[in-house]
Amino acid sequence: MNKIKTIGVMTSGGDAPGMNAAVRAVVRTGLHYGYKMALIKHGFSGLINGEIMEAGFTSVGDTLQRGGTFIGTARCAEFTTEAGQKRGAQMAKIFDLDAVVVIGGDGSYKGALALSRQGISVIGIPGTIDNDIASTDYTIGFDTAMNTALDAIDKLRDTSLSHDRCSVVEVMGRRAGYIAAQVGMAAGADVVLVPEEDYDIDRDVIGPLIETRNKGKKHFIVVVAEGVGMTEQLSEAITKYTGVEARPTILGHIQRGGTPTLRDREMASRMGHFAVELLHNGKENRLVGYRNGVLVDYDIEEGLKMTKKMDPKDVEISKILAQ
Ligand code: F6P
């Protein structure tokens, strides 16, 4: 058993579909074990400002099927400063929070680490559509975002096919190409560009498109990760050098919204439950992860030092299948 009486939960950074299901799981598991539970609104910013309220069973009712995060989120610059961190920890103490569960990405984990250094126990749950957290194979929101992007690309394919055009689609992922690589493969993209790989426009875009066109194909899909960028310029270059009319589409924040898929609700429910079990079993300052099909936990400092690399094979497969 442990000394913890009250557990707070927050969502932080970019929202991701499934975050609500994770909050619900944390609150309901905590109540199940007899803890007092609290919702911290708007991430670390809400912690600093004392936007904290007690949560009962019904506080999280009718939320798990909803997109976004009903407790709000923020990217909080103030919490990157020592003064902000001290203020956040002070607020946690004022509201009797012994532990805080932080649902978010790498930046939010850094905030959680800072909070732990101020004497508040923390647990991190991976929540970001980008799937770019090193201490886990899966992050909440990834599946829903990919399905949203896939649905959009399927629709773009209909119009590209009708006009014999090339659709150049930018998907989210500033630092990571996981969405681009997997959606590109599933959408049958002719070219996939990810920030992890350097590319040469002639070798990797124009050349392959001309080769495919020479085999008789008339419509094309190019998927570009946000971190590669230059989507409009790329589209213009494709029109100019291949003779195929290209049109750019930036999917943007639409990928962050919508009803979470089964996978995201299930993973969020399991991870939220697991996070509270860690605290209940006396563990603190851990990151929840999913490795080779099972839930695991890592020390927060160790987890933040880990690195993750996209498998280049994911892009390679799309190339092979397109040609
Ligand atoms: O949450 C991750 C993410 O959606 C990235 O894919 C994207 O680069 C970034 O957030 C956008 O952030 P913001 O909503 O602050 O523009």
mmCIF file of C-alpha atoms and ligand atoms in Angstrom:
data_model
loop_
_atom_site.group_PDB
_atom_site.id
_atom_site.type_symbol
_atom_site.label_atom_id
_atom_site.label_comp_id
_atom_site.label_asym_id
_atom_site.label_seq_id
_atom_site.Cartn_x
_atom_site.Cartn_y
_atom_site.Cartn_z
ATOM 1 C CA MET A 1 0.000 0.000 0.000
ATOM 2 C CA ASN A 2 1.106 3.612 -0.364
ATOM 3 C CA LYS A 3 0.640 7.023 1.232
ATOM 4 C CA ILE A 4 -1.354 8.448 -1.644
ATOM 5 C CA LYS A 5 -4.863 9.715 -0.883
ATOM 6 C CA THR A 6 -5.673 12.068 -3.762
ATOM 7 C CA ILE A 7 -4.775 11.639 -7.439
ATOM 8 C CA GLY A 8 -5.134 14.377 -10.059
ATOM 9 C CA VAL A 9 -5.311 13.798 -13.797
ATOM 10 C CA MET A 10 -4.598 16.203 -16.648
ATOM 11 C CA THR A 11 -4.293 16.193 -20.430
ATOM 12 C CA SER A 12 -1.446 18.270 -21.823
ATOM 13 C CA GLY A 13 -0.006 19.360 -25.190
ATOM 14 C CA GLY A 14 -1.854 18.652 -28.431
ATOM 15 C CA ASP A 15 -5.185 16.920 -27.866
ATOM 16 C CA ALA A 16 -5.559 13.391 -29.186
ATOM 17 C CA PRO A 17 -8.695 11.286 -29.718
ATOM 18 C CA GLY A 18 -8.941 8.815 -26.840
ATOM 19 C CA MET A 19 -7.700 11.203 -24.155
ATOM 20 C CA ASN A 20 -11.213 11.295 -22.663
ATOM 21 C CA ALA A 21 -11.271 7.520 -22.388
ATOM 22 C CA ALA A 22 -7.924 7.682 -20.561
ATOM 23 C CA VAL A 23 -9.171 10.341 -18.115
ATOM 24 C CA ARG A 24 -12.281 8.250 -17.474
ATOM 25 C CA ALA A 25 -10.194 5.137 -16.836
ATOM 26 C CA VAL A 26 -7.888 6.966 -14.427
ATOM 27 C CA VAL A 27 -10.782 8.472 -12.467
ATOM 28 C CA ARG A 28 -12.889 5.316 -12.308
ATOM 29 C CA THR A 29 -9.948 3.058 -11.394
ATOM 30 C CA GLY A 30 -8.911 5.529 -8.693
ATOM 31 C CA LEU A 31 -12.430 5.613 -7.263
ATOM 32 C CA HIS A 32 -12.525 1.803 -7.402
ATOM 33 C CA TYR A 33 -9.446 1.651 -5.151
ATOM 34 C CA GLY A 34 -10.861 4.286 -2.799
ATOM 35 C CA TYR A 35 -8.765 7.324 -3.769
ATOM 36 C CA LYS A 36 -10.076 10.849 -3.926
ATOM 37 C CA MET A 37 -9.840 11.911 -7.587
ATOM 38 C CA ALA A 38 -9.401 15.349 -9.128
ATOM 39 C CA LEU A 39 -9.561 16.759 -12.665
ATOM 40 C CA ILE A 40 -6.940 19.373 -13.532
ATOM 41 C CA LYS A 41 -8.198 21.524 -16.388
ATOM 42 C CA HIS A 42 -5.987 22.856 -19.232
ATOM 43 C CA GLY A 43 -2.845 20.898 -18.394
ATOM 44 C CA PHE A 44 0.022 22.496 -16.485
ATOM 45 C CA SER A 45 -1.471 25.922 -17.054
ATOM 46 C CA GLY A 46 -4.594 24.846 -15.131
ATOM 47 C CA LEU A 47 -2.405 23.359 -12.416
ATOM 48 C CA ILE A 48 -0.614 26.686 -11.956
ATOM 49 C CA ASN A 49 -3.929 28.547 -11.915
ATOM 50 C CA GLY A 50 -5.662 26.114 -9.577
ATOM 51 C CA GLU A 51 -8.248 24.933 -12.131
ATOM 52 C CA ILE A 52 -8.717 21.756 -10.147
ATOM 53 C CA MET A 53 -11.989 20.070 -9.204
ATOM 54 C CA GLU A 54 -12.950 16.910 -7.430
ATOM 55 C CA ALA A 55 -14.119 14.110 -9.724
ATOM 56 C CA GLY A 56 -16.855 11.635 -8.939
ATOM 57 C CA PHE A 57 -18.149 8.658 -10.895
ATOM 58 C CA THR A 58 -20.448 10.752 -13.095
ATOM 59 C CA SER A 59 -17.859 13.502 -13.747
ATOM 60 C CA VAL A 60 -16.385 11.308 -16.483
ATOM 61 C CA GLY A 61 -19.682 9.866 -17.758
ATOM 62 C CA ASP A 62 -20.554 10.138 -21.470
ATOM 63 C CA THR A 63 -16.994 11.115 -22.403
ATOM 64 C CA LEU A 64 -15.135 8.076 -23.725
ATOM 65 C CA GLN A 65 -16.730 8.211 -27.183
ATOM 66 C CA ARG A 66 -15.998 11.919 -27.611
ATOM 67 C CA GLY A 67 -13.033 13.412 -29.463
ATOM 68 C CA GLY A 68 -10.782 16.121 -28.038
ATOM 69 C CA THR A 69 -10.331 16.348 -24.284
ATOM 70 C CA PHE A 70 -13.261 17.514 -22.190
ATOM 71 C CA ILE A 71 -10.950 18.793 -19.436
ATOM 72 C CA GLY A 72 -9.059 20.977 -21.903
ATOM 73 C CA THR A 73 -5.365 21.022 -22.678
ATOM 74 C CA ALA A 74 -2.575 23.551 -23.213
ATOM 75 C CA ARG A 75 1.043 23.920 -24.155
ATOM 76 C CA CYS A 76 2.264 25.828 -21.106
ATOM 77 C CA ALA A 77 5.407 27.937 -21.531
ATOM 78 C CA GLU A 78 5.231 29.075 -17.890
ATOM 79 C CA PHE A 79 5.739 25.529 -16.641
ATOM 80 C CA THR A 80 9.104 25.342 -18.442
ATOM 81 C CA THR A 81 10.399 27.902 -15.911
ATOM 82 C CA GLU A 82 11.438 27.029 -12.361
ATOM 83 C CA ALA A 83 9.045 29.642 -10.971
ATOM 84 C CA GLY A 84 6.160 28.061 -12.889
ATOM 85 C CA GLN A 85 7.112 24.575 -11.697
ATOM 86 C CA LYS A 86 7.272 25.708 -8.071
ATOM 87 C CA ARG A 87 3.907 27.425 -8.407
ATOM 88 C CA GLY A 88 2.393 24.275 -9.967
ATOM 89 C CA ALA A 89 3.732 22.100 -7.143
ATOM 90 C CA GLN A 90 2.444 24.597 -4.572
ATOM 91 C CA MET A 91 -1.030 24.419 -6.132
ATOM 92 C CA ALA A 92 -0.881 20.623 -6.130
ATOM 93 C CA LYS A 93 -0.154 20.777 -2.389
ATOM 94 C CA ILE A 94 -2.920 23.325 -1.750
ATOM 95 C CA PHE A 95 -5.377 20.934 -3.434
ATOM 96 C CA ASP A 96 -3.883 17.942 -1.541
ATOM 97 C CA LEU A 97 -2.775 16.197 -4.732
ATOM 98 C CA ASP A 98 -0.272 13.469 -3.811
ATOM 99 C CA ALA A 99 0.078 12.244 -7.382
ATOM 100 C CA VAL A 100 -0.684 13.564 -10.849
ATOM 101 C CA VAL A 101 -1.319 11.462 -13.949
ATOM 102 C CA VAL A 102 -0.233 13.382 -17.061
ATOM 103 C CA ILE A 103 -1.658 12.306 -20.432
ATOM 104 C CA GLY A 104 0.336 13.807 -23.291
ATOM 105 C CA GLY A 105 3.464 13.700 -25.413
ATOM 106 C CA ASP A 106 7.163 14.236 -24.804
ATOM 107 C CA GLY A 107 6.825 17.902 -23.838
ATOM 108 C CA SER A 108 4.182 16.971 -21.266
ATOM 109 C CA TYR A 109 6.445 14.224 -19.919
ATOM 110 C CA LYS A 110 9.157 16.847 -19.385
ATOM 111 C CA GLY A 111 6.618 18.862 -17.391
ATOM 112 C CA ALA A 112 5.750 15.748 -15.390
ATOM 113 C CA LEU A 113 9.434 15.149 -14.629
ATOM 114 C CA ALA A 114 9.774 18.739 -13.417
ATOM 115 C CA LEU A 115 6.725 18.283 -11.188
ATOM 116 C CA SER A 116 8.179 15.067 -9.736
ATOM 117 C CA ARG A 117 11.353 16.999 -8.866
ATOM 118 C CA GLN A 118 9.143 19.344 -6.830
ATOM 119 C CA GLY A 119 7.990 16.387 -4.732
ATOM 120 C CA ILE A 120 4.732 15.398 -6.439
ATOM 121 C CA SER A 121 4.491 11.785 -7.668
ATOM 122 C CA VAL A 122 3.707 11.514 -11.357
ATOM 123 C CA ILE A 123 2.701 8.916 -13.916
ATOM 124 C CA GLY A 124 2.814 9.638 -17.670
ATOM 125 C CA ILE A 125 0.393 8.144 -20.193
ATOM 126 C CA PRO A 126 1.355 8.504 -23.884
ATOM 127 C CA GLY A 127 -1.223 10.624 -25.698
ATOM 128 C CA THR A 128 -0.368 12.149 -29.080
ATOM 129 C CA ILE A 129 -1.517 11.452 -32.617
ATOM 130 C CA ASP A 130 2.130 11.376 -33.765
ATOM 131 C CA ASN A 131 3.149 8.057 -32.104
ATOM 132 C CA ASP A 132 6.572 9.613 -31.563
ATOM 133 C CA ILE A 133 7.180 8.783 -27.885
ATOM 134 C CA ALA A 134 10.239 6.570 -27.450
ATOM 135 C CA SER A 135 9.087 4.744 -24.321
ATOM 136 C CA THR A 136 6.115 3.155 -26.076
ATOM 137 C CA ASP A 137 5.236 1.428 -29.335
ATOM 138 C CA TYR A 138 1.796 3.058 -29.319
ATOM 139 C CA THR A 139 0.367 6.423 -28.324
ATOM 140 C CA ILE A 140 -3.311 7.197 -27.742
ATOM 141 C CA GLY A 141 -4.828 8.981 -30.756
ATOM 142 C CA PHE A 142 -2.569 7.515 -33.446
ATOM 143 C CA ASP A 143 -5.116 5.062 -34.812
ATOM 144 C CA THR A 144 -7.964 7.585 -35.013
ATOM 145 C CA ALA A 145 -5.746 10.205 -36.681
ATOM 146 C CA MET A 146 -4.534 7.663 -39.234
ATOM 147 C CA ASN A 147 -8.071 6.570 -40.039
ATOM 148 C CA THR A 148 -9.153 10.198 -40.468
ATOM 149 C CA ALA A 149 -6.236 10.839 -42.827
ATOM 150 C CA LEU A 150 -6.894 7.601 -44.706
ATOM 151 C CA ASP A 151 -10.554 8.475 -45.207
ATOM 152 C CA ALA A 152 -9.569 11.918 -46.548
ATOM 153 C CA ILE A 153 -7.000 10.423 -48.936
ATOM 154 C CA ASP A 154 -9.526 7.882 -50.224
ATOM 155 C CA LYS A 155 -11.830 10.802 -51.033
ATOM 156 C CA LEU A 156 -9.012 12.713 -52.724
ATOM 157 C CA ARG A 157 -8.247 9.601 -54.756
ATOM 158 C CA ASP A 158 -11.796 9.657 -56.176
ATOM 159 C CA THR A 159 -11.373 13.152 -57.535
ATOM 160 C CA SER A 160 -7.751 12.590 -58.659
ATOM 161 C CA LEU A 161 -8.872 9.545 -60.581
ATOM 162 C CA SER A 162 -11.733 11.434 -62.197
ATOM 163 C CA HIS A 163 -9.415 14.201 -63.426
ATOM 164 C CA ASP A 164 -6.196 12.199 -64.028
ATOM 165 C CA ARG A 165 -4.485 14.352 -61.418
ATOM 166 C CA CYS A 166 -1.912 13.962 -58.689
ATOM 167 C CA SER A 167 -3.033 14.669 -55.110
ATOM 168 C CA VAL A 168 -0.258 15.902 -52.861
ATOM 169 C CA VAL A 169 -1.505 15.414 -49.299
ATOM 170 C CA GLU A 170 0.206 16.760 -46.205
ATOM 171 C CA VAL A 171 -0.484 14.805 -43.020
ATOM 172 C CA MET A 172 0.489 15.785 -39.473
ATOM 173 C CA GLY A 173 3.821 14.946 -37.881
ATOM 174 C CA ARG A 174 6.277 17.779 -37.376
ATOM 175 C CA ARG A 175 9.145 15.639 -36.184
ATOM 176 C CA ALA A 176 7.979 12.148 -37.077
ATOM 177 C CA GLY A 177 6.722 10.365 -40.166
ATOM 178 C CA TYR A 178 4.743 7.556 -38.510
ATOM 179 C CA ILE A 179 1.381 8.867 -39.728
ATOM 180 C CA ALA A 180 2.724 9.546 -43.241
ATOM 181 C CA ALA A 181 4.398 6.149 -43.563
ATOM 182 C CA GLN A 182 1.510 4.019 -42.343
ATOM 183 C CA VAL A 183 -1.277 6.024 -43.967
ATOM 184 C CA GLY A 184 0.755 6.261 -47.174
ATOM 185 C CA MET A 185 1.070 2.484 -47.266
ATOM 186 C CA ALA A 186 -2.615 1.904 -46.502
ATOM 187 C CA ALA A 187 -3.734 4.513 -49.039
ATOM 188 C CA GLY A 188 -1.564 3.093 -51.823
ATOM 189 C CA ALA A 189 0.498 6.283 -52.151
ATOM 190 C CA ASP A 190 2.910 6.482 -55.077
ATOM 191 C CA VAL A 191 5.386 8.547 -53.065
ATOM 192 C CA VAL A 192 5.739 8.997 -49.283
ATOM 193 C CA LEU A 193 8.022 11.654 -47.815
ATOM 194 C CA VAL A 194 8.925 11.612 -44.103
ATOM 195 C CA PRO A 195 11.118 13.992 -42.065
ATOM 196 C CA GLU A 196 13.392 11.118 -40.988
ATOM 197 C CA GLU A 197 14.752 10.721 -44.544
ATOM 198 C CA ASP A 198 16.478 13.167 -46.872
ATOM 199 C CA TYR A 199 14.977 13.287 -50.294
ATOM 200 C CA ASP A 200 15.930 14.465 -53.716
ATOM 201 C CA ILE A 201 13.015 15.756 -55.764
ATOM 202 C CA ASP A 202 14.181 14.218 -59.057
ATOM 203 C CA ARG A 203 15.242 10.873 -57.616
ATOM 204 C CA ASP A 204 12.442 10.388 -55.100
ATOM 205 C CA VAL A 205 9.437 12.225 -56.543
ATOM 206 C CA ILE A 206 9.577 13.234 -60.214
ATOM 207 C CA GLY A 207 11.480 10.143 -61.412
ATOM 208 C CA PRO A 208 9.186 7.561 -59.746
ATOM 209 C CA LEU A 209 6.023 9.420 -60.832
ATOM 210 C CA ILE A 210 7.172 9.508 -64.481
ATOM 211 C CA GLU A 211 8.129 5.834 -64.304
ATOM 212 C CA THR A 212 4.707 4.919 -62.926
ATOM 213 C CA ARG A 213 2.964 7.120 -65.483
ATOM 214 C CA ASN A 214 4.906 5.358 -68.249
ATOM 215 C CA LYS A 215 3.418 2.072 -67.021
ATOM 216 C CA GLY A 216 -0.025 3.483 -67.765
ATOM 217 C CA LYS A 217 -1.091 4.961 -64.458
ATOM 218 C CA LYS A 218 -2.970 8.255 -64.773
ATOM 219 C CA HIS A 219 -3.685 9.413 -61.223
ATOM 220 C CA PHE A 220 -1.288 9.636 -58.307
ATOM 221 C CA ILE A 221 -1.136 10.139 -54.562
ATOM 222 C CA VAL A 222 1.862 11.739 -52.867
ATOM 223 C CA VAL A 223 1.822 11.766 -49.039
ATOM 224 C CA VAL A 224 4.029 14.326 -47.325
ATOM 225 C CA ALA A 225 4.603 14.583 -43.578
ATOM 226 C CA GLU A 226 4.178 18.049 -42.070
ATOM 227 C CA GLY A 227 7.841 18.008 -41.015
ATOM 228 C CA VAL A 228 8.912 17.772 -44.670
ATOM 229 C CA GLY A 229 6.625 20.671 -45.613
ATOM 230 C CA MET A 230 6.836 22.653 -48.886
ATOM 231 C CA THR A 231 3.672 20.861 -49.991
ATOM 232 C CA GLU A 232 2.460 23.601 -52.321
ATOM 233 C CA GLN A 233 5.878 24.034 -53.947
ATOM 234 C CA LEU A 234 6.163 20.275 -54.356
ATOM 235 C CA SER A 235 2.778 20.196 -56.025
ATOM 236 C CA GLU A 236 3.832 22.963 -58.442
ATOM 237 C CA ALA A 237 7.059 21.116 -59.257
ATOM 238 C CA ILE A 238 5.150 17.898 -59.984
ATOM 239 C CA THR A 239 2.840 19.742 -62.405
ATOM 240 C CA LYS A 240 5.813 21.394 -64.097
ATOM 241 C CA TYR A 241 8.145 18.395 -64.429
ATOM 242 C CA THR A 242 5.771 15.460 -64.934
ATOM 243 C CA GLY A 243 3.026 17.116 -66.962
ATOM 244 C CA VAL A 244 0.460 15.653 -64.521
ATOM 245 C CA GLU A 245 -1.691 18.339 -62.934
ATOM 246 C CA ALA A 246 -1.065 18.243 -59.185
ATOM 247 C CA ARG A 247 -3.155 19.721 -56.358
ATOM 248 C CA PRO A 248 -2.025 20.202 -52.763
ATOM 249 C CA THR A 249 -4.200 19.467 -49.718
ATOM 250 C CA ILE A 250 -3.063 20.119 -46.163
ATOM 251 C CA LEU A 251 -5.182 17.990 -43.831
ATOM 252 C CA GLY A 252 -4.059 19.814 -40.677
ATOM 253 C CA HIS A 253 -5.970 19.722 -37.405
ATOM 254 C CA ILE A 254 -8.853 17.690 -38.798
ATOM 255 C CA GLN A 255 -6.612 14.702 -37.973
ATOM 256 C CA ARG A 256 -6.737 15.530 -34.275
ATOM 257 C CA GLY A 257 -10.530 15.503 -34.015
ATOM 258 C CA GLY A 258 -13.358 13.028 -34.232
ATOM 259 C CA THR A 259 -14.681 10.017 -32.411
ATOM 260 C CA PRO A 260 -11.848 7.810 -31.175
ATOM 261 C CA THR A 261 -11.601 4.385 -32.783
ATOM 262 C CA LEU A 262 -11.988 1.151 -30.844
ATOM 263 C CA ARG A 263 -8.197 0.814 -30.675
ATOM 264 C CA ASP A 264 -7.755 4.241 -29.102
ATOM 265 C CA ARG A 265 -10.579 3.789 -26.605
ATOM 266 C CA GLU A 266 -9.319 0.362 -25.639
ATOM 267 C CA MET A 267 -5.668 1.411 -25.319
ATOM 268 C CA ALA A 268 -6.684 4.523 -23.385
ATOM 269 C CA SER A 269 -8.847 2.488 -21.009
ATOM 270 C CA ARG A 270 -6.088 -0.059 -20.421
ATOM 271 C CA MET A 271 -3.363 2.581 -19.987
ATOM 272 C CA GLY A 272 -5.473 4.738 -17.670
ATOM 273 C CA HIS A 273 -6.275 1.720 -15.514
ATOM 274 C CA PHE A 274 -2.624 0.602 -15.516
ATOM 275 C CA ALA A 275 -1.423 4.089 -14.484
ATOM 276 C CA VAL A 276 -3.519 4.029 -11.305
ATOM 277 C CA GLU A 277 -2.515 0.436 -10.554
ATOM 278 C CA LEU A 278 1.122 1.571 -10.642
ATOM 279 C CA LEU A 279 0.385 4.200 -7.983
ATOM 280 C CA HIS A 280 -1.708 1.734 -6.002
ATOM 281 C CA ASN A 281 1.238 -0.677 -6.003
ATOM 282 C CA GLY A 282 3.497 1.999 -4.577
ATOM 283 C CA LYS A 283 5.268 2.961 -7.806
ATOM 284 C CA GLU A 284 5.838 6.611 -8.686
ATOM 285 C CA ASN A 285 7.432 8.697 -11.384
ATOM 286 C CA ARG A 286 6.829 6.120 -14.104
ATOM 287 C CA LEU A 287 5.823 6.272 -17.758
ATOM 288 C CA VAL A 288 3.216 3.856 -19.059
ATOM 289 C CA GLY A 289 4.244 2.198 -22.311
ATOM 290 C CA TYR A 290 3.115 -0.518 -24.683
ATOM 291 C CA ARG A 291 5.885 -2.887 -25.794
ATOM 292 C CA ASN A 292 5.476 -5.964 -27.954
ATOM 293 C CA GLY A 293 1.814 -6.241 -27.092
ATOM 294 C CA VAL A 294 1.955 -5.727 -23.327
ATOM 295 C CA LEU A 295 1.744 -2.737 -21.006
ATOM 296 C CA VAL A 296 5.024 -1.833 -19.329
ATOM 297 C CA ASP A 297 6.347 1.023 -17.208
ATOM 298 C CA TYR A 298 9.646 2.846 -17.141
ATOM 299 C CA ASP A 299 11.282 5.298 -14.795
ATOM 300 C CA ILE A 300 10.392 8.744 -16.154
ATOM 301 C CA GLU A 301 14.012 9.924 -16.486
ATOM 302 C CA GLU A 302 15.033 6.740 -18.284
ATOM 303 C CA GLY A 303 11.987 6.876 -20.538
ATOM 304 C CA LEU A 304 12.760 10.421 -21.576
ATOM 305 C CA LYS A 305 16.297 9.418 -22.578
ATOM 306 C CA MET A 306 15.074 6.668 -24.904
ATOM 307 C CA THR A 307 15.100 7.159 -28.664
ATOM 308 C CA LYS A 308 12.754 5.787 -31.276
ATOM 309 C CA LYS A 309 13.325 5.356 -34.979
ATOM 310 C CA MET A 310 10.809 4.761 -37.685
ATOM 311 C CA ASP A 311 11.400 1.554 -39.625
ATOM 312 C CA PRO A 312 12.571 2.678 -43.116
ATOM 313 C CA LYS A 313 10.895 -0.469 -44.430
ATOM 314 C CA ASP A 314 7.520 1.258 -43.917
ATOM 315 C CA VAL A 315 8.334 3.760 -46.667
ATOM 316 C CA GLU A 316 10.157 1.147 -48.744
ATOM 317 C CA ILE A 317 7.055 -1.073 -48.929
ATOM 318 C CA SER A 318 4.971 1.812 -50.334
ATOM 319 C CA LYS A 319 7.640 2.378 -53.011
ATOM 320 C CA ILE A 320 7.719 -1.253 -54.027
ATOM 321 C CA LEU A 321 3.943 -1.573 -54.138
ATOM 322 C CA ALA A 322 3.571 1.604 -56.192
ATOM 323 C CA GLN A 323 5.927 0.568 -58.977
HETATM 324 O O1 F6P B 1 -0.004 16.758 -31.258
HETATM 325 C C1 F6P B 1 0.909 16.569 -32.246
HETATM 326 C C2 F6P B 1 0.674 17.539 -33.361
HETATM 327 O O2 F6P B 1 -0.614 17.371 -33.907
HETATM 328 C C3 F6P B 1 1.710 17.455 -34.454
HETATM 329 O O3 F6P B 1 1.455 16.468 -35.405
HETATM 330 C C4 F6P B 1 1.662 18.834 -35.017
HETATM 331 O O4 F6P B 1 2.890 19.146 -35.601
HETATM 332 C C5 F6P B 1 1.409 19.691 -33.808
HETATM 333 O O5 F6P B 1 0.769 18.863 -32.871
HETATM 334 C C6 F6P B 1 0.553 20.895 -34.068
HETATM 335 O O6 F6P B 1 0.430 21.603 -32.893
HETATM 336 P P1 F6P B 1 -0.522 22.860 -32.682
HETATM 337 O O7 F6P B 1 -1.895 22.340 -32.433
HETATM 338 O O8 F6P B 1 0.031 23.553 -31.499
HETATM 339 O O9 F6P B 1 -0.469 23.641 -33.941
#
